[in-house]
Amino acid sequence: MENGLVGTTDEGAPQGGPLSPLLSNLMLDDFDRELERRGLRFVRYADDSNVYVRSERAGQRVMEGLKAFLSGKLKLKVNEAKSAVARPHTRKFLGFTFSDRVQVKRRIAPKALARFKDRIRELTQRTRGVSVDQLIGTLKRYMTGWRGYFGFCETPSVLRKLDEWVRRRLRCFLWKQWNLSRTRFRELIARGVSRDLAAQTVGSPHSVWRLSCSPALNIALSNRYFRSLGLPSVGPVG
């Protein structure tokens, strides 16, 4: 698609297609060997590659040398907009980056976290008209796959915060689904909330998001309750 119009593709491979990584590995095998010959530390997946050196000056020198190699020997064009000499914590690779601390840790890139939240928001919209069981089933598939990939990070506190955030989204979803004041009061009472606290919560002028971490909703829609429904965790269990 170019300028909003669909056109015939007469060169290249579809973005995201299974052929692209294979062709990249075939084309860039010589590039890997050149990096090894120079004694450089690097990581590459398909056409996305990071090379690690000790200083910015060394980075500039290596960048120019590799550009010359790619364009001269392999006849490939380097994407200048996506290429840079920078500190590792300012760059991302396959959804990961590094913490900027004395003890360097592998962490999830901000854009990857933002995409996770956008997807959860989409799934937990009240207007979707799905049951709680259906919603949990959809969340389970998405969160299990996401954890299988990003659980590789070394910042468990970030994952725990995501778990807390997901549960708040679910409390908002259910609170809106109950809709009427009498329904909300009845549901809170049935789930172990005292009558006084239930009445106070139902009559609260606070926003739904603020109420999602209120004592009443934490009692009625506890972590144990969500686990009983099958909601998985993206963070450490404990």
mmCIF file of C-alpha atoms in Angstrom:
data_model
loop_
_atom_site.group_PDB
_atom_site.id
_atom_site.type_symbol
_atom_site.label_atom_id
_atom_site.label_comp_id
_atom_site.label_asym_id
_atom_site.label_seq_id
_atom_site.Cartn_x
_atom_site.Cartn_y
_atom_site.Cartn_z
ATOM 1 C CA MET A 1 0.000 0.000 0.000
ATOM 2 C CA GLU A 2 1.413 3.379 -1.009
ATOM 3 C CA ASN A 3 -0.261 6.718 -0.256
ATOM 4 C CA GLY A 4 -3.349 4.839 0.871
ATOM 5 C CA LEU A 5 -3.700 2.890 -2.379
ATOM 6 C CA VAL A 6 -3.136 -0.842 -2.887
ATOM 7 C CA GLY A 7 -0.732 -1.617 -5.702
ATOM 8 C CA THR A 8 0.979 -4.623 -7.243
ATOM 9 C CA THR A 9 4.210 -5.729 -5.548
ATOM 10 C CA ASP A 10 6.915 -6.429 -8.107
ATOM 11 C CA GLU A 11 9.966 -6.600 -5.818
ATOM 12 C CA GLY A 12 10.910 -7.470 -2.239
ATOM 13 C CA ALA A 13 9.067 -9.724 0.208
ATOM 14 C CA PRO A 14 5.913 -8.962 2.254
ATOM 15 C CA GLN A 15 6.705 -7.380 5.614
ATOM 16 C CA GLY A 16 6.208 -9.927 8.394
ATOM 17 C CA GLY A 17 6.187 -12.850 5.981
ATOM 18 C CA PRO A 18 8.097 -16.054 6.856
ATOM 19 C CA LEU A 19 10.293 -15.631 3.781
ATOM 20 C CA SER A 20 11.890 -12.386 5.013
ATOM 21 C CA PRO A 21 13.920 -13.843 7.936
ATOM 22 C CA LEU A 22 15.103 -16.721 5.747
ATOM 23 C CA LEU A 23 16.295 -14.422 2.980
ATOM 24 C CA SER A 24 17.913 -12.126 5.563
ATOM 25 C CA ASN A 25 19.893 -15.027 7.002
ATOM 26 C CA LEU A 26 21.054 -16.047 3.533
ATOM 27 C CA MET A 27 22.039 -12.519 2.552
ATOM 28 C CA LEU A 28 23.631 -11.551 5.860
ATOM 29 C CA ASP A 29 25.641 -14.686 6.586
ATOM 30 C CA ASP A 30 28.706 -12.929 5.163
ATOM 31 C CA PHE A 31 27.912 -9.951 7.391
ATOM 32 C CA ASP A 32 27.952 -12.201 10.496
ATOM 33 C CA ARG A 33 31.283 -13.664 9.432
ATOM 34 C CA GLU A 34 32.726 -10.193 8.917
ATOM 35 C CA LEU A 35 31.652 -9.138 12.407
ATOM 36 C CA GLU A 36 33.236 -12.284 13.858
ATOM 37 C CA ARG A 37 36.422 -11.686 11.861
ATOM 38 C CA ARG A 38 36.674 -8.200 13.392
ATOM 39 C CA GLY A 39 36.174 -9.620 16.890
ATOM 40 C CA LEU A 40 32.997 -7.610 17.496
ATOM 41 C CA ARG A 41 30.205 -8.540 19.877
ATOM 42 C CA PHE A 42 26.854 -8.457 18.121
ATOM 43 C CA VAL A 43 23.350 -9.872 17.983
ATOM 44 C CA ARG A 44 21.202 -10.179 14.875
ATOM 45 C CA TYR A 45 17.673 -11.334 14.046
ATOM 46 C CA ALA A 46 16.747 -11.204 10.344
ATOM 47 C CA ASP A 47 17.792 -7.718 9.209
ATOM 48 C CA ASP A 48 17.834 -6.184 12.700
ATOM 49 C CA SER A 49 21.314 -6.109 14.228
ATOM 50 C CA ASN A 50 23.066 -4.523 17.218
ATOM 51 C CA VAL A 51 26.858 -4.265 17.523
ATOM 52 C CA TYR A 52 28.372 -3.503 20.942
ATOM 53 C CA VAL A 53 31.605 -1.535 21.416
ATOM 54 C CA ARG A 54 33.252 0.290 24.318
ATOM 55 C CA SER A 55 32.997 3.933 23.234
ATOM 56 C CA GLU A 56 31.085 6.299 20.978
ATOM 57 C CA ARG A 57 34.227 6.925 18.958
ATOM 58 C CA ALA A 58 34.623 3.200 18.332
ATOM 59 C CA GLY A 59 30.942 3.029 17.460
ATOM 60 C CA GLN A 60 31.281 5.726 14.802
ATOM 61 C CA ARG A 61 34.287 3.965 13.305
ATOM 62 C CA VAL A 62 32.574 0.568 13.257
ATOM 63 C CA MET A 63 29.369 2.054 11.834
ATOM 64 C CA GLU A 64 31.188 3.589 8.868
ATOM 65 C CA GLY A 65 33.124 0.387 8.226
ATOM 66 C CA LEU A 66 30.013 -1.785 8.305
ATOM 67 C CA LYS A 67 28.059 0.571 6.067
ATOM 68 C CA ALA A 68 30.848 0.349 3.517
ATOM 69 C CA PHE A 69 30.847 -3.448 3.774
ATOM 70 C CA LEU A 70 27.072 -3.755 3.385
ATOM 71 C CA SER A 71 26.799 -1.335 0.464
ATOM 72 C CA GLY A 72 30.057 -2.269 -1.220
ATOM 73 C CA LYS A 73 30.312 -6.048 -0.948
ATOM 74 C CA LEU A 74 26.723 -7.101 -0.283
ATOM 75 C CA LYS A 75 25.074 -4.338 -2.380
ATOM 76 C CA LEU A 76 22.568 -3.609 0.410
ATOM 77 C CA LYS A 77 21.179 -0.246 1.452
ATOM 78 C CA VAL A 78 21.399 0.692 5.142
ATOM 79 C CA ASN A 79 18.280 2.286 6.664
ATOM 80 C CA GLU A 80 19.763 5.550 7.964
ATOM 81 C CA ALA A 81 16.603 6.490 9.893
ATOM 82 C CA LYS A 82 16.770 3.338 12.026
ATOM 83 C CA SER A 83 20.561 3.199 12.411
ATOM 84 C CA ALA A 84 22.475 5.038 15.106
ATOM 85 C CA VAL A 85 25.479 5.031 17.419
ATOM 86 C CA ALA A 86 23.984 5.223 20.908
ATOM 87 C CA ARG A 87 24.096 3.781 24.415
ATOM 88 C CA PRO A 88 22.353 0.399 24.755
ATOM 89 C CA HIS A 89 19.629 1.642 27.129
ATOM 90 C CA THR A 90 18.418 4.131 24.485
ATOM 91 C CA ARG A 91 17.949 1.448 21.830
ATOM 92 C CA LYS A 92 15.548 -1.491 21.594
ATOM 93 C CA PHE A 93 15.935 -4.923 20.035
ATOM 94 C CA LEU A 94 13.026 -7.320 19.470
ATOM 95 C CA GLY A 95 10.977 -5.550 22.142
ATOM 96 C CA PHE A 96 13.786 -5.452 24.725
ATOM 97 C CA THR A 97 16.288 -2.884 25.911
ATOM 98 C CA PHE A 98 18.684 -2.475 28.885
ATOM 99 C CA SER A 99 18.471 -0.601 32.173
ATOM 100 C CA ASP A 100 20.773 2.382 32.635
ATOM 101 C CA ARG A 101 22.320 1.307 35.952
ATOM 102 C CA VAL A 102 25.563 -0.025 37.357
ATOM 103 C CA GLN A 103 24.087 -3.523 37.292
ATOM 104 C CA VAL A 104 22.713 -3.724 33.762
ATOM 105 C CA LYS A 105 19.477 -5.679 33.384
ATOM 106 C CA ARG A 106 17.435 -6.734 30.399
ATOM 107 C CA ARG A 107 14.089 -4.937 30.425
ATOM 108 C CA ILE A 108 11.027 -4.616 28.223
ATOM 109 C CA ALA A 109 11.113 -1.676 25.830
ATOM 110 C CA PRO A 110 8.575 1.107 26.579
ATOM 111 C CA LYS A 111 6.844 0.678 23.210
ATOM 112 C CA ALA A 112 6.305 -3.022 23.903
ATOM 113 C CA LEU A 113 4.710 -2.185 27.262
ATOM 114 C CA ALA A 114 2.505 0.428 25.597
ATOM 115 C CA ARG A 115 1.344 -2.117 22.998
ATOM 116 C CA PHE A 116 0.480 -4.571 25.794
ATOM 117 C CA LYS A 117 -1.679 -1.980 27.554
ATOM 118 C CA ASP A 118 -3.345 -0.921 24.307
ATOM 119 C CA ARG A 119 -4.310 -4.535 23.615
ATOM 120 C CA ILE A 120 -5.657 -5.071 27.142
ATOM 121 C CA ARG A 121 -7.682 -1.851 26.887
ATOM 122 C CA GLU A 122 -9.134 -3.078 23.614
ATOM 123 C CA LEU A 123 -10.088 -6.446 25.102
ATOM 124 C CA THR A 124 -11.634 -4.996 28.275
ATOM 125 C CA GLN A 125 -13.854 -2.396 26.659
ATOM 126 C CA ARG A 126 -17.333 -2.593 28.078
ATOM 127 C CA THR A 127 -18.869 -2.098 24.618
ATOM 128 C CA ARG A 128 -17.491 -5.450 23.418
ATOM 129 C CA GLY A 129 -20.547 -7.185 24.908
ATOM 130 C CA VAL A 130 -18.819 -10.358 26.076
ATOM 131 C CA SER A 131 -19.262 -12.395 29.233
ATOM 132 C CA VAL A 132 -16.637 -12.504 31.973
ATOM 133 C CA ASP A 133 -15.749 -16.086 31.057
ATOM 134 C CA GLN A 134 -15.271 -15.161 27.399
ATOM 135 C CA LEU A 135 -13.161 -12.151 28.362
ATOM 136 C CA ILE A 136 -10.946 -14.192 30.702
ATOM 137 C CA GLY A 137 -10.485 -16.800 27.970
ATOM 138 C CA THR A 138 -9.320 -14.157 25.491
ATOM 139 C CA LEU A 139 -7.041 -12.525 28.061
ATOM 140 C CA LYS A 140 -5.592 -15.908 28.995
ATOM 141 C CA ARG A 141 -4.546 -16.645 25.420
ATOM 142 C CA TYR A 142 -2.994 -13.234 24.916
ATOM 143 C CA MET A 143 -1.278 -12.921 28.303
ATOM 144 C CA THR A 144 0.118 -16.466 28.246
ATOM 145 C CA GLY A 145 1.722 -15.869 24.861
ATOM 146 C CA TRP A 146 3.009 -12.459 25.912
ATOM 147 C CA ARG A 147 4.521 -13.867 29.105
ATOM 148 C CA GLY A 148 6.150 -16.666 27.123
ATOM 149 C CA TYR A 149 8.085 -14.044 25.199
ATOM 150 C CA PHE A 150 8.599 -11.083 27.549
ATOM 151 C CA GLY A 151 8.917 -13.130 30.747
ATOM 152 C CA PHE A 152 12.572 -13.325 29.698
ATOM 153 C CA CYS A 153 13.095 -9.816 31.136
ATOM 154 C CA GLU A 154 15.070 -9.217 34.343
ATOM 155 C CA THR A 155 12.728 -6.626 35.876
ATOM 156 C CA PRO A 156 10.000 -8.630 37.681
ATOM 157 C CA SER A 157 8.607 -5.500 39.364
ATOM 158 C CA VAL A 158 7.458 -4.249 35.957
ATOM 159 C CA LEU A 159 5.563 -7.492 35.372
ATOM 160 C CA ARG A 160 3.954 -7.323 38.817
ATOM 161 C CA LYS A 161 2.739 -3.783 38.081
ATOM 162 C CA LEU A 162 1.255 -4.991 34.814
ATOM 163 C CA ASP A 163 -0.637 -7.708 36.708
ATOM 164 C CA GLU A 164 -2.031 -5.096 39.098
ATOM 165 C CA TRP A 165 -3.022 -2.892 36.168
ATOM 166 C CA VAL A 166 -4.818 -5.743 34.372
ATOM 167 C CA ARG A 167 -6.818 -6.570 37.500
ATOM 168 C CA ARG A 168 -7.835 -2.925 37.853
ATOM 169 C CA ARG A 169 -9.034 -2.963 34.247
ATOM 170 C CA LEU A 170 -11.120 -6.054 35.031
ATOM 171 C CA ARG A 171 -12.616 -4.455 38.138
ATOM 172 C CA CYS A 172 -13.590 -1.464 35.995
ATOM 173 C CA PHE A 173 -15.098 -3.819 33.426
ATOM 174 C CA LEU A 174 -17.233 -5.626 35.999
ATOM 175 C CA TRP A 175 -18.251 -2.458 37.844
ATOM 176 C CA LYS A 176 -19.536 -0.998 34.574
ATOM 177 C CA GLN A 177 -21.185 -4.278 33.651
ATOM 178 C CA TRP A 178 -23.143 -4.299 36.918
ATOM 179 C CA ASN A 179 -24.344 -0.849 35.845
ATOM 180 C CA LEU A 180 -27.276 -0.133 38.198
ATOM 181 C CA SER A 181 -26.705 0.936 41.813
ATOM 182 C CA ARG A 182 -28.886 -1.831 43.223
ATOM 183 C CA THR A 183 -27.011 -4.419 41.149
ATOM 184 C CA ARG A 184 -23.670 -3.111 42.363
ATOM 185 C CA PHE A 185 -24.859 -3.134 45.989
ATOM 186 C CA ARG A 186 -26.198 -6.685 45.669
ATOM 187 C CA GLU A 187 -22.984 -7.949 44.029
ATOM 188 C CA LEU A 188 -20.763 -6.379 46.695
ATOM 189 C CA ILE A 189 -22.819 -7.845 49.537
ATOM 190 C CA ALA A 190 -22.831 -11.288 47.914
ATOM 191 C CA ARG A 191 -19.036 -11.151 47.638
ATOM 192 C CA GLY A 192 -18.359 -10.462 51.307
ATOM 193 C CA VAL A 193 -18.425 -6.648 51.533
ATOM 194 C CA SER A 194 -20.181 -5.154 54.564
ATOM 195 C CA ARG A 195 -23.430 -3.273 53.951
ATOM 196 C CA ASP A 196 -21.990 0.043 55.116
ATOM 197 C CA LEU A 197 -18.885 -0.221 52.897
ATOM 198 C CA ALA A 198 -21.002 -1.404 49.955
ATOM 199 C CA ALA A 199 -23.393 1.539 50.313
ATOM 200 C CA GLN A 200 -20.465 3.960 50.635
ATOM 201 C CA THR A 201 -18.814 2.571 47.495
ATOM 202 C CA VAL A 202 -21.983 2.520 45.392
ATOM 203 C CA GLY A 203 -22.703 6.126 46.320
ATOM 204 C CA SER A 204 -19.132 7.327 45.789
ATOM 205 C CA PRO A 205 -18.626 10.241 43.357
ATOM 206 C CA HIS A 206 -15.175 8.961 42.404
ATOM 207 C CA SER A 207 -14.327 7.705 38.929
ATOM 208 C CA VAL A 208 -14.510 4.041 38.030
ATOM 209 C CA TRP A 209 -10.730 3.844 37.715
ATOM 210 C CA ARG A 210 -10.244 5.215 41.230
ATOM 211 C CA LEU A 211 -12.862 2.853 42.628
ATOM 212 C CA SER A 212 -11.062 -0.088 41.005
ATOM 213 C CA CYS A 213 -8.502 0.001 43.829
ATOM 214 C CA SER A 214 -11.008 0.759 46.602
ATOM 215 C CA PRO A 215 -11.308 -1.571 49.633
ATOM 216 C CA ALA A 216 -14.749 -2.811 48.572
ATOM 217 C CA LEU A 217 -13.719 -3.862 45.062
ATOM 218 C CA ASN A 218 -10.510 -5.405 46.345
ATOM 219 C CA ILE A 219 -12.603 -7.571 48.679
ATOM 220 C CA ALA A 220 -15.312 -8.416 46.144
ATOM 221 C CA LEU A 221 -12.964 -8.892 43.191
ATOM 222 C CA SER A 222 -9.816 -10.126 44.864
ATOM 223 C CA ASN A 223 -6.695 -11.532 43.233
ATOM 224 C CA ARG A 224 -7.824 -14.996 44.353
ATOM 225 C CA TYR A 225 -11.146 -14.498 42.586
ATOM 226 C CA PHE A 226 -9.454 -13.687 39.280
ATOM 227 C CA ARG A 227 -7.125 -16.667 39.666
ATOM 228 C CA SER A 228 -10.180 -18.883 40.202
ATOM 229 C CA LEU A 229 -11.510 -17.674 36.846
ATOM 230 C CA GLY A 230 -8.275 -18.720 35.162
ATOM 231 C CA LEU A 231 -6.668 -15.311 34.717
ATOM 232 C CA PRO A 232 -2.945 -15.908 34.243
ATOM 233 C CA SER A 233 -0.130 -13.785 35.606
ATOM 234 C CA VAL A 234 2.589 -12.146 33.532
ATOM 235 C CA GLY A 235 4.728 -11.598 36.626
ATOM 236 C CA PRO A 236 6.382 -13.864 39.202
ATOM 237 C CA VAL A 237 3.901 -16.009 41.117
ATOM 238 C CA GLY A 238 3.953 -15.428 44.839
#
